[in-house]
Amino acid sequence: MELYLEDFDVTTLIRDIVAVIQPLAEKNHNRLEVTCAPDLGRMHADMTKLRQAVFNLLSNACKFTERGTVSLHVSREPDPAGDWLRVTVTDTGIGMTPEQMAKLFQEFSQADAATTRRYGGTGLGLALSRRLCRMMGGEVTVESEPGRGSAFTIRLPAHVVPPTTEAPVQTPGEVAPSGAATVLVIDDEPAMRDLMHRFLTKEGLRVVTAASGEDGLRLAKEHRPVAITLDVMMPGMDGWAVLAALKADTQVADIPVIMLTMVDDRNLGYALG
């Protein structure tokens, strides 16, 4: 994975996140409380990866809490070597034992079998969140008590230093068949767009690809595809924002959207339509 570093306003980002996560909170009759310090300012980081990490924590908090409170607290920590952003998600849900917390950040691992049976999931969300934060020089920590809830904290440098990366190589796709039904593929990764183009073309479909959320929305209106495949983690306008925009537009709201992504959050996808 690569970092797409950009400058953005933290308060605006948090406001967008809260707007998307609100339906999940309401689904389990939870109250969503948000507290933002007045001096959050701007940040230089991968906005999409930060957004997804916060989404994962809020989604889990909403899923494991019923008729309770999910709190989001965001603050900035001054430091002579560079400010830090602190994002804490607290819930009044089922909580965890020390033994359960020890397995939290392992891939394909959840608290226990009973939790998996009741709440579902694949045990990837927290592992992904920690990896995304560590890519940006930060960390995710947790405190919890059985029956009293949990508190997850993301701590990131306000100015992320870019690592050395190589640009992905784009390979040409096959020629689309004429007269076929159209599928729109929205993904910022050139290799993934090419893979989907070749696969769907062999299935007899015409494929239109978009490298960004903004292009995807425009092409959806232009081509009216029979289906859309959508990645979540894209720079700028991510997949959740694209999905919300698609379902809010009466011209394209009825088009089926398939989330084709490494992000493990079925509940958020269903909540957004």
Short mmCIF file of C-alpha atoms in Angstrom, two decimals:
data_model
loop_
_atom_site.label_atom_id
_atom_site.label_comp_id
_atom_site.label_asym_id
_atom_site.label_seq_id
_atom_site.Cartn_x
_atom_site.Cartn_y
_atom_site.Cartn_z
CA MET A 1 0.00 0.00 0.00
CA GLU A 2 1.07 3.56 -0.64
CA LEU A 3 0.40 6.82 1.18
CA TYR A 4 -1.37 9.67 -0.59
CA LEU A 5 -0.38 12.65 1.54
CA GLU A 6 -2.37 15.87 1.35
CA ASP A 7 -3.30 18.89 3.47
CA PHE A 8 -6.84 18.90 4.87
CA ASP A 9 -8.95 20.48 7.59
CA VAL A 10 -9.40 18.05 10.49
CA THR A 11 -12.74 19.48 11.67
CA THR A 12 -14.24 19.08 8.19
CA LEU A 13 -13.00 15.48 8.01
CA ILE A 14 -14.56 14.64 11.39
CA ARG A 15 -17.86 16.26 10.37
CA ASP A 16 -17.94 14.10 7.21
CA ILE A 17 -17.15 10.94 9.19
CA VAL A 18 -19.93 11.63 11.70
CA ALA A 19 -22.48 12.19 8.91
CA VAL A 20 -21.68 8.79 7.41
CA ILE A 21 -21.53 6.86 10.71
CA GLN A 22 -24.77 8.27 12.17
CA PRO A 23 -27.02 5.60 10.55
CA LEU A 24 -24.97 2.85 12.21
CA ALA A 25 -25.39 4.45 15.62
CA GLU A 26 -29.14 4.75 15.13
CA LYS A 27 -29.43 1.14 13.97
CA ASN A 28 -28.70 -0.12 17.51
CA HIS A 29 -30.47 2.84 19.17
CA ASN A 30 -27.18 4.37 20.30
CA ARG A 31 -26.49 8.04 21.02
CA LEU A 32 -23.48 9.42 19.14
CA GLU A 33 -21.61 12.15 21.04
CA VAL A 34 -18.87 14.17 19.33
CA THR A 35 -16.38 16.47 21.03
CA CYS A 36 -13.82 18.37 18.94
CA ALA A 37 -11.22 20.72 20.34
CA PRO A 38 -11.43 24.22 18.80
CA ASP A 39 -7.79 24.20 17.68
CA LEU A 40 -7.69 21.07 15.48
CA GLY A 41 -6.43 23.06 12.49
CA ARG A 42 -5.03 21.36 9.40
CA MET A 43 -3.17 18.09 8.96
CA HIS A 44 -0.77 16.66 6.37
CA ALA A 45 -1.50 12.94 6.09
CA ASP A 46 -3.34 10.30 4.08
CA MET A 47 -6.90 11.50 4.65
CA THR A 48 -8.48 8.34 3.20
CA LYS A 49 -6.53 6.00 5.46
CA LEU A 50 -7.21 8.13 8.54
CA ARG A 51 -10.91 8.28 7.67
CA GLN A 52 -11.05 4.50 7.25
CA ALA A 53 -9.26 3.86 10.54
CA VAL A 54 -11.74 6.10 12.40
CA PHE A 55 -14.64 4.48 10.51
CA ASN A 56 -13.49 1.05 11.68
CA LEU A 57 -13.36 2.10 15.33
CA LEU A 58 -16.74 3.85 15.22
CA SER A 59 -18.35 0.98 13.33
CA ASN A 60 -17.16 -1.52 15.94
CA ALA A 61 -18.34 0.71 18.76
CA CYS A 62 -21.81 0.98 17.19
CA LYS A 63 -21.95 -2.77 16.51
CA PHE A 64 -20.99 -3.90 20.03
CA THR A 65 -23.17 -1.33 21.83
CA GLU A 66 -26.96 -1.43 22.09
CA ARG A 67 -29.06 1.41 23.52
CA GLY A 68 -25.93 3.07 24.84
CA THR A 69 -23.50 5.84 24.01
CA VAL A 70 -20.72 6.00 21.45
CA SER A 71 -18.38 8.96 21.94
CA LEU A 72 -15.85 10.50 19.55
CA HIS A 73 -13.29 12.88 21.05
CA VAL A 74 -10.72 14.61 18.84
CA SER A 75 -7.88 16.82 20.10
CA ARG A 76 -4.48 18.14 19.07
CA GLU A 77 -1.40 17.64 21.23
CA PRO A 78 1.26 20.36 20.90
CA ASP A 79 4.82 19.06 20.75
CA PRO A 80 8.12 20.90 20.07
CA ALA A 81 9.01 18.24 17.52
CA GLY A 82 5.62 18.47 15.81
CA ASP A 83 1.96 18.34 16.87
CA TRP A 84 0.00 15.09 17.19
CA LEU A 85 -3.66 14.33 16.53
CA ARG A 86 -5.50 12.19 19.07
CA VAL A 87 -8.81 10.51 18.16
CA THR A 88 -10.56 8.50 20.88
CA VAL A 89 -13.66 6.36 20.32
CA THR A 90 -15.41 5.28 23.53
CA ASP A 91 -18.47 3.07 23.91
CA THR A 92 -20.66 1.68 26.70
CA GLY A 93 -20.91 -1.75 25.06
CA ILE A 94 -19.96 -5.30 25.97
CA GLY A 95 -16.29 -4.57 26.73
CA MET A 96 -13.44 -7.10 26.74
CA THR A 97 -11.27 -9.10 29.10
CA PRO A 98 -7.44 -8.77 29.06
CA GLU A 99 -7.29 -12.15 27.28
CA GLN A 100 -9.65 -10.94 24.56
CA MET A 101 -7.72 -7.68 24.10
CA ALA A 102 -4.50 -9.63 23.57
CA LYS A 103 -5.93 -11.05 20.31
CA LEU A 104 -7.60 -7.88 19.05
CA PHE A 105 -5.09 -6.73 16.43
CA GLN A 106 -4.39 -10.16 14.91
CA GLU A 107 -5.73 -10.75 11.39
CA PHE A 108 -8.81 -12.99 11.20
CA SER A 109 -9.07 -13.02 14.99
CA GLN A 110 -11.93 -11.77 17.17
CA ALA A 111 -12.59 -11.67 20.90
CA ASP A 112 -14.02 -15.21 21.00
CA ALA A 113 -16.23 -17.65 19.08
CA ALA A 114 -19.41 -16.45 20.81
CA THR A 115 -18.74 -12.87 19.69
CA THR A 116 -18.20 -14.01 16.11
CA ARG A 117 -21.44 -16.00 16.08
CA ARG A 118 -23.49 -13.12 17.44
CA TYR A 119 -21.95 -10.12 15.69
CA GLY A 120 -20.30 -11.56 12.57
CA GLY A 121 -17.24 -10.08 10.87
CA THR A 122 -13.89 -11.53 9.83
CA GLY A 123 -11.56 -9.95 12.38
CA LEU A 124 -9.74 -7.66 9.94
CA GLY A 125 -10.99 -4.16 10.81
CA LEU A 126 -8.78 -3.46 13.83
CA ALA A 127 -5.73 -5.09 12.28
CA LEU A 128 -6.19 -2.89 9.22
CA SER A 129 -6.69 0.23 11.34
CA ARG A 130 -3.46 -0.35 13.23
CA ARG A 131 -1.51 -0.98 10.02
CA LEU A 132 -2.86 2.17 8.41
CA CYS A 133 -1.89 4.26 11.43
CA ARG A 134 1.54 2.70 11.70
CA MET A 135 2.16 3.48 8.02
CA MET A 136 1.73 7.14 8.96
CA GLY A 137 3.98 6.93 12.02
CA GLY A 138 1.16 6.55 14.53
CA GLU A 139 -0.47 3.90 16.70
CA VAL A 140 -3.80 2.52 17.92
CA THR A 141 -4.24 1.57 21.59
CA VAL A 142 -7.16 0.17 23.58
CA GLU A 143 -8.55 0.13 27.11
CA SER A 144 -11.55 -2.00 28.04
CA GLU A 145 -13.48 -3.62 30.87
CA PRO A 146 -16.06 -6.41 30.48
CA GLY A 147 -19.61 -5.10 30.67
CA ARG A 148 -18.52 -1.46 30.85
CA GLY A 149 -17.30 -0.71 27.34
CA SER A 150 -14.09 0.05 25.46
CA ALA A 151 -11.97 3.04 24.46
CA PHE A 152 -9.78 2.98 21.33
CA THR A 153 -7.30 5.79 20.69
CA ILE A 154 -5.59 6.73 17.43
CA ARG A 155 -2.49 8.93 17.79
CA LEU A 156 -0.91 10.32 14.61
CA PRO A 157 1.65 13.02 13.78
CA ALA A 158 -0.07 16.11 12.38
CA HIS A 159 2.53 16.20 9.60
CA VAL A 160 3.18 12.73 8.20
CA VAL A 161 6.54 12.22 6.50
CA PRO A 162 6.18 10.39 3.16
CA PRO A 163 7.97 7.03 2.82
CA THR A 164 9.84 6.07 -0.33
CA THR A 165 7.48 4.26 -2.73
CA GLU A 166 7.34 3.20 -6.35
CA ALA A 167 4.43 4.16 -8.58
CA PRO A 168 2.17 1.27 -9.67
CA VAL A 169 2.43 0.11 -13.26
CA GLN A 170 -0.72 0.23 -15.39
CA THR A 171 -1.22 -2.49 -18.01
CA PRO A 172 -3.59 -2.13 -20.96
CA GLY A 173 -6.96 -3.85 -20.80
CA GLU A 174 -8.81 -5.80 -23.48
CA VAL A 175 -11.22 -4.32 -26.00
CA ALA A 176 -14.78 -4.12 -24.70
CA PRO A 177 -17.41 -6.12 -26.62
CA SER A 178 -19.95 -4.03 -28.53
CA GLY A 179 -23.60 -3.99 -27.50
CA ALA A 180 -22.92 -5.56 -24.10
CA ALA A 181 -24.32 -4.44 -20.76
CA THR A 182 -22.06 -1.96 -19.00
CA VAL A 183 -20.40 -2.34 -15.59
CA LEU A 184 -18.63 0.61 -13.96
CA VAL A 185 -15.46 -0.18 -12.00
CA ILE A 186 -14.38 2.54 -9.53
CA ASP A 187 -10.89 1.93 -8.09
CA ASP A 188 -7.80 4.11 -7.74
CA GLU A 189 -5.41 1.15 -8.26
CA PRO A 190 -4.49 0.73 -11.96
CA ALA A 191 -3.71 -2.98 -11.54
CA MET A 192 -7.13 -3.62 -9.99
CA ARG A 193 -8.94 -1.72 -12.74
CA ASP A 194 -7.09 -3.76 -15.36
CA LEU A 195 -7.85 -7.04 -13.57
CA MET A 196 -11.56 -6.24 -13.36
CA HIS A 197 -11.61 -5.03 -16.97
CA ARG A 198 -10.15 -8.31 -18.26
CA PHE A 199 -12.32 -10.49 -16.02
CA LEU A 200 -15.62 -8.77 -16.79
CA THR A 201 -14.87 -8.48 -20.51
CA LYS A 202 -14.40 -12.25 -20.66
CA GLU A 203 -17.84 -12.56 -19.04
CA GLY A 204 -19.33 -10.67 -22.00
CA LEU A 205 -19.71 -7.30 -20.31
CA ARG A 206 -18.66 -3.83 -21.39
CA VAL A 207 -16.43 -2.20 -18.76
CA VAL A 208 -16.02 1.47 -17.94
CA THR A 209 -13.37 2.34 -15.34
CA ALA A 210 -12.90 5.35 -13.07
CA ALA A 211 -9.72 6.13 -11.11
CA SER A 212 -11.43 8.38 -8.54
CA GLY A 213 -14.72 8.81 -6.74
CA GLU A 214 -15.47 12.04 -8.56
CA ASP A 215 -14.94 10.41 -11.98
CA GLY A 216 -17.04 7.46 -10.87
CA LEU A 217 -20.04 9.63 -10.04
CA ARG A 218 -19.78 11.41 -13.38
CA LEU A 219 -19.47 8.17 -15.37
CA ALA A 220 -22.35 6.56 -13.49
CA LYS A 221 -24.67 9.31 -14.75
CA GLU A 222 -23.23 9.21 -18.27
CA HIS A 223 -23.35 5.44 -18.83
CA ARG A 224 -26.12 4.24 -16.45
CA PRO A 225 -24.36 0.88 -15.89
CA VAL A 226 -26.20 -2.27 -14.84
CA ALA A 227 -23.88 -2.54 -11.83
CA ILE A 228 -21.02 -0.70 -10.13
CA THR A 229 -18.01 -2.19 -8.33
CA LEU A 230 -16.60 0.20 -5.76
CA ASP A 231 -13.36 0.33 -3.79
CA VAL A 232 -13.38 2.01 -0.36
CA MET A 233 -9.85 3.28 0.15
CA MET A 234 -9.32 5.93 -2.51
CA PRO A 235 -7.62 9.32 -2.10
CA GLY A 236 -9.84 12.37 -2.00
CA MET A 237 -13.41 11.06 -2.18
CA ASP A 238 -13.41 7.56 -0.70
CA GLY A 239 -15.81 4.71 -1.43
CA TRP A 240 -18.17 5.40 1.47
CA ALA A 241 -18.64 8.99 0.30
CA VAL A 242 -19.19 7.76 -3.28
CA LEU A 243 -21.76 5.20 -2.12
CA ALA A 244 -23.64 7.83 -0.11
CA ALA A 245 -23.65 10.18 -3.12
CA LEU A 246 -24.86 7.45 -5.49
CA LYS A 247 -27.76 6.49 -3.24
CA ALA A 248 -28.72 10.14 -2.74
CA ASP A 249 -29.03 10.73 -6.51
CA THR A 250 -32.37 9.54 -7.91
CA GLN A 251 -30.82 9.11 -11.39
CA VAL A 252 -28.44 6.34 -10.24
CA ALA A 253 -29.77 5.26 -6.82
CA ASP A 254 -31.26 2.01 -8.19
CA ILE A 255 -27.99 0.74 -9.66
CA PRO A 256 -26.62 -2.18 -7.57
CA VAL A 257 -23.27 -1.39 -5.96
CA ILE A 258 -20.82 -4.16 -5.09
CA MET A 259 -18.19 -3.15 -2.53
CA LEU A 260 -14.99 -4.74 -3.80
CA THR A 261 -12.56 -3.92 -1.03
CA MET A 262 -10.20 -5.17 1.66
CA VAL A 263 -12.17 -3.17 4.23
CA ASP A 264 -14.30 -5.43 6.44
CA ASP A 265 -17.42 -3.39 7.15
CA ARG A 266 -20.61 -4.91 5.74
CA ASN A 267 -22.78 -3.03 8.25
CA LEU A 268 -21.64 0.38 7.02
CA GLY A 269 -22.15 -0.67 3.41
CA TYR A 270 -25.70 -1.82 4.10
CA ALA A 271 -26.47 1.25 6.20
CA LEU A 272 -25.46 3.48 3.28
CA GLY A 273 -27.65 1.51 0.88
#
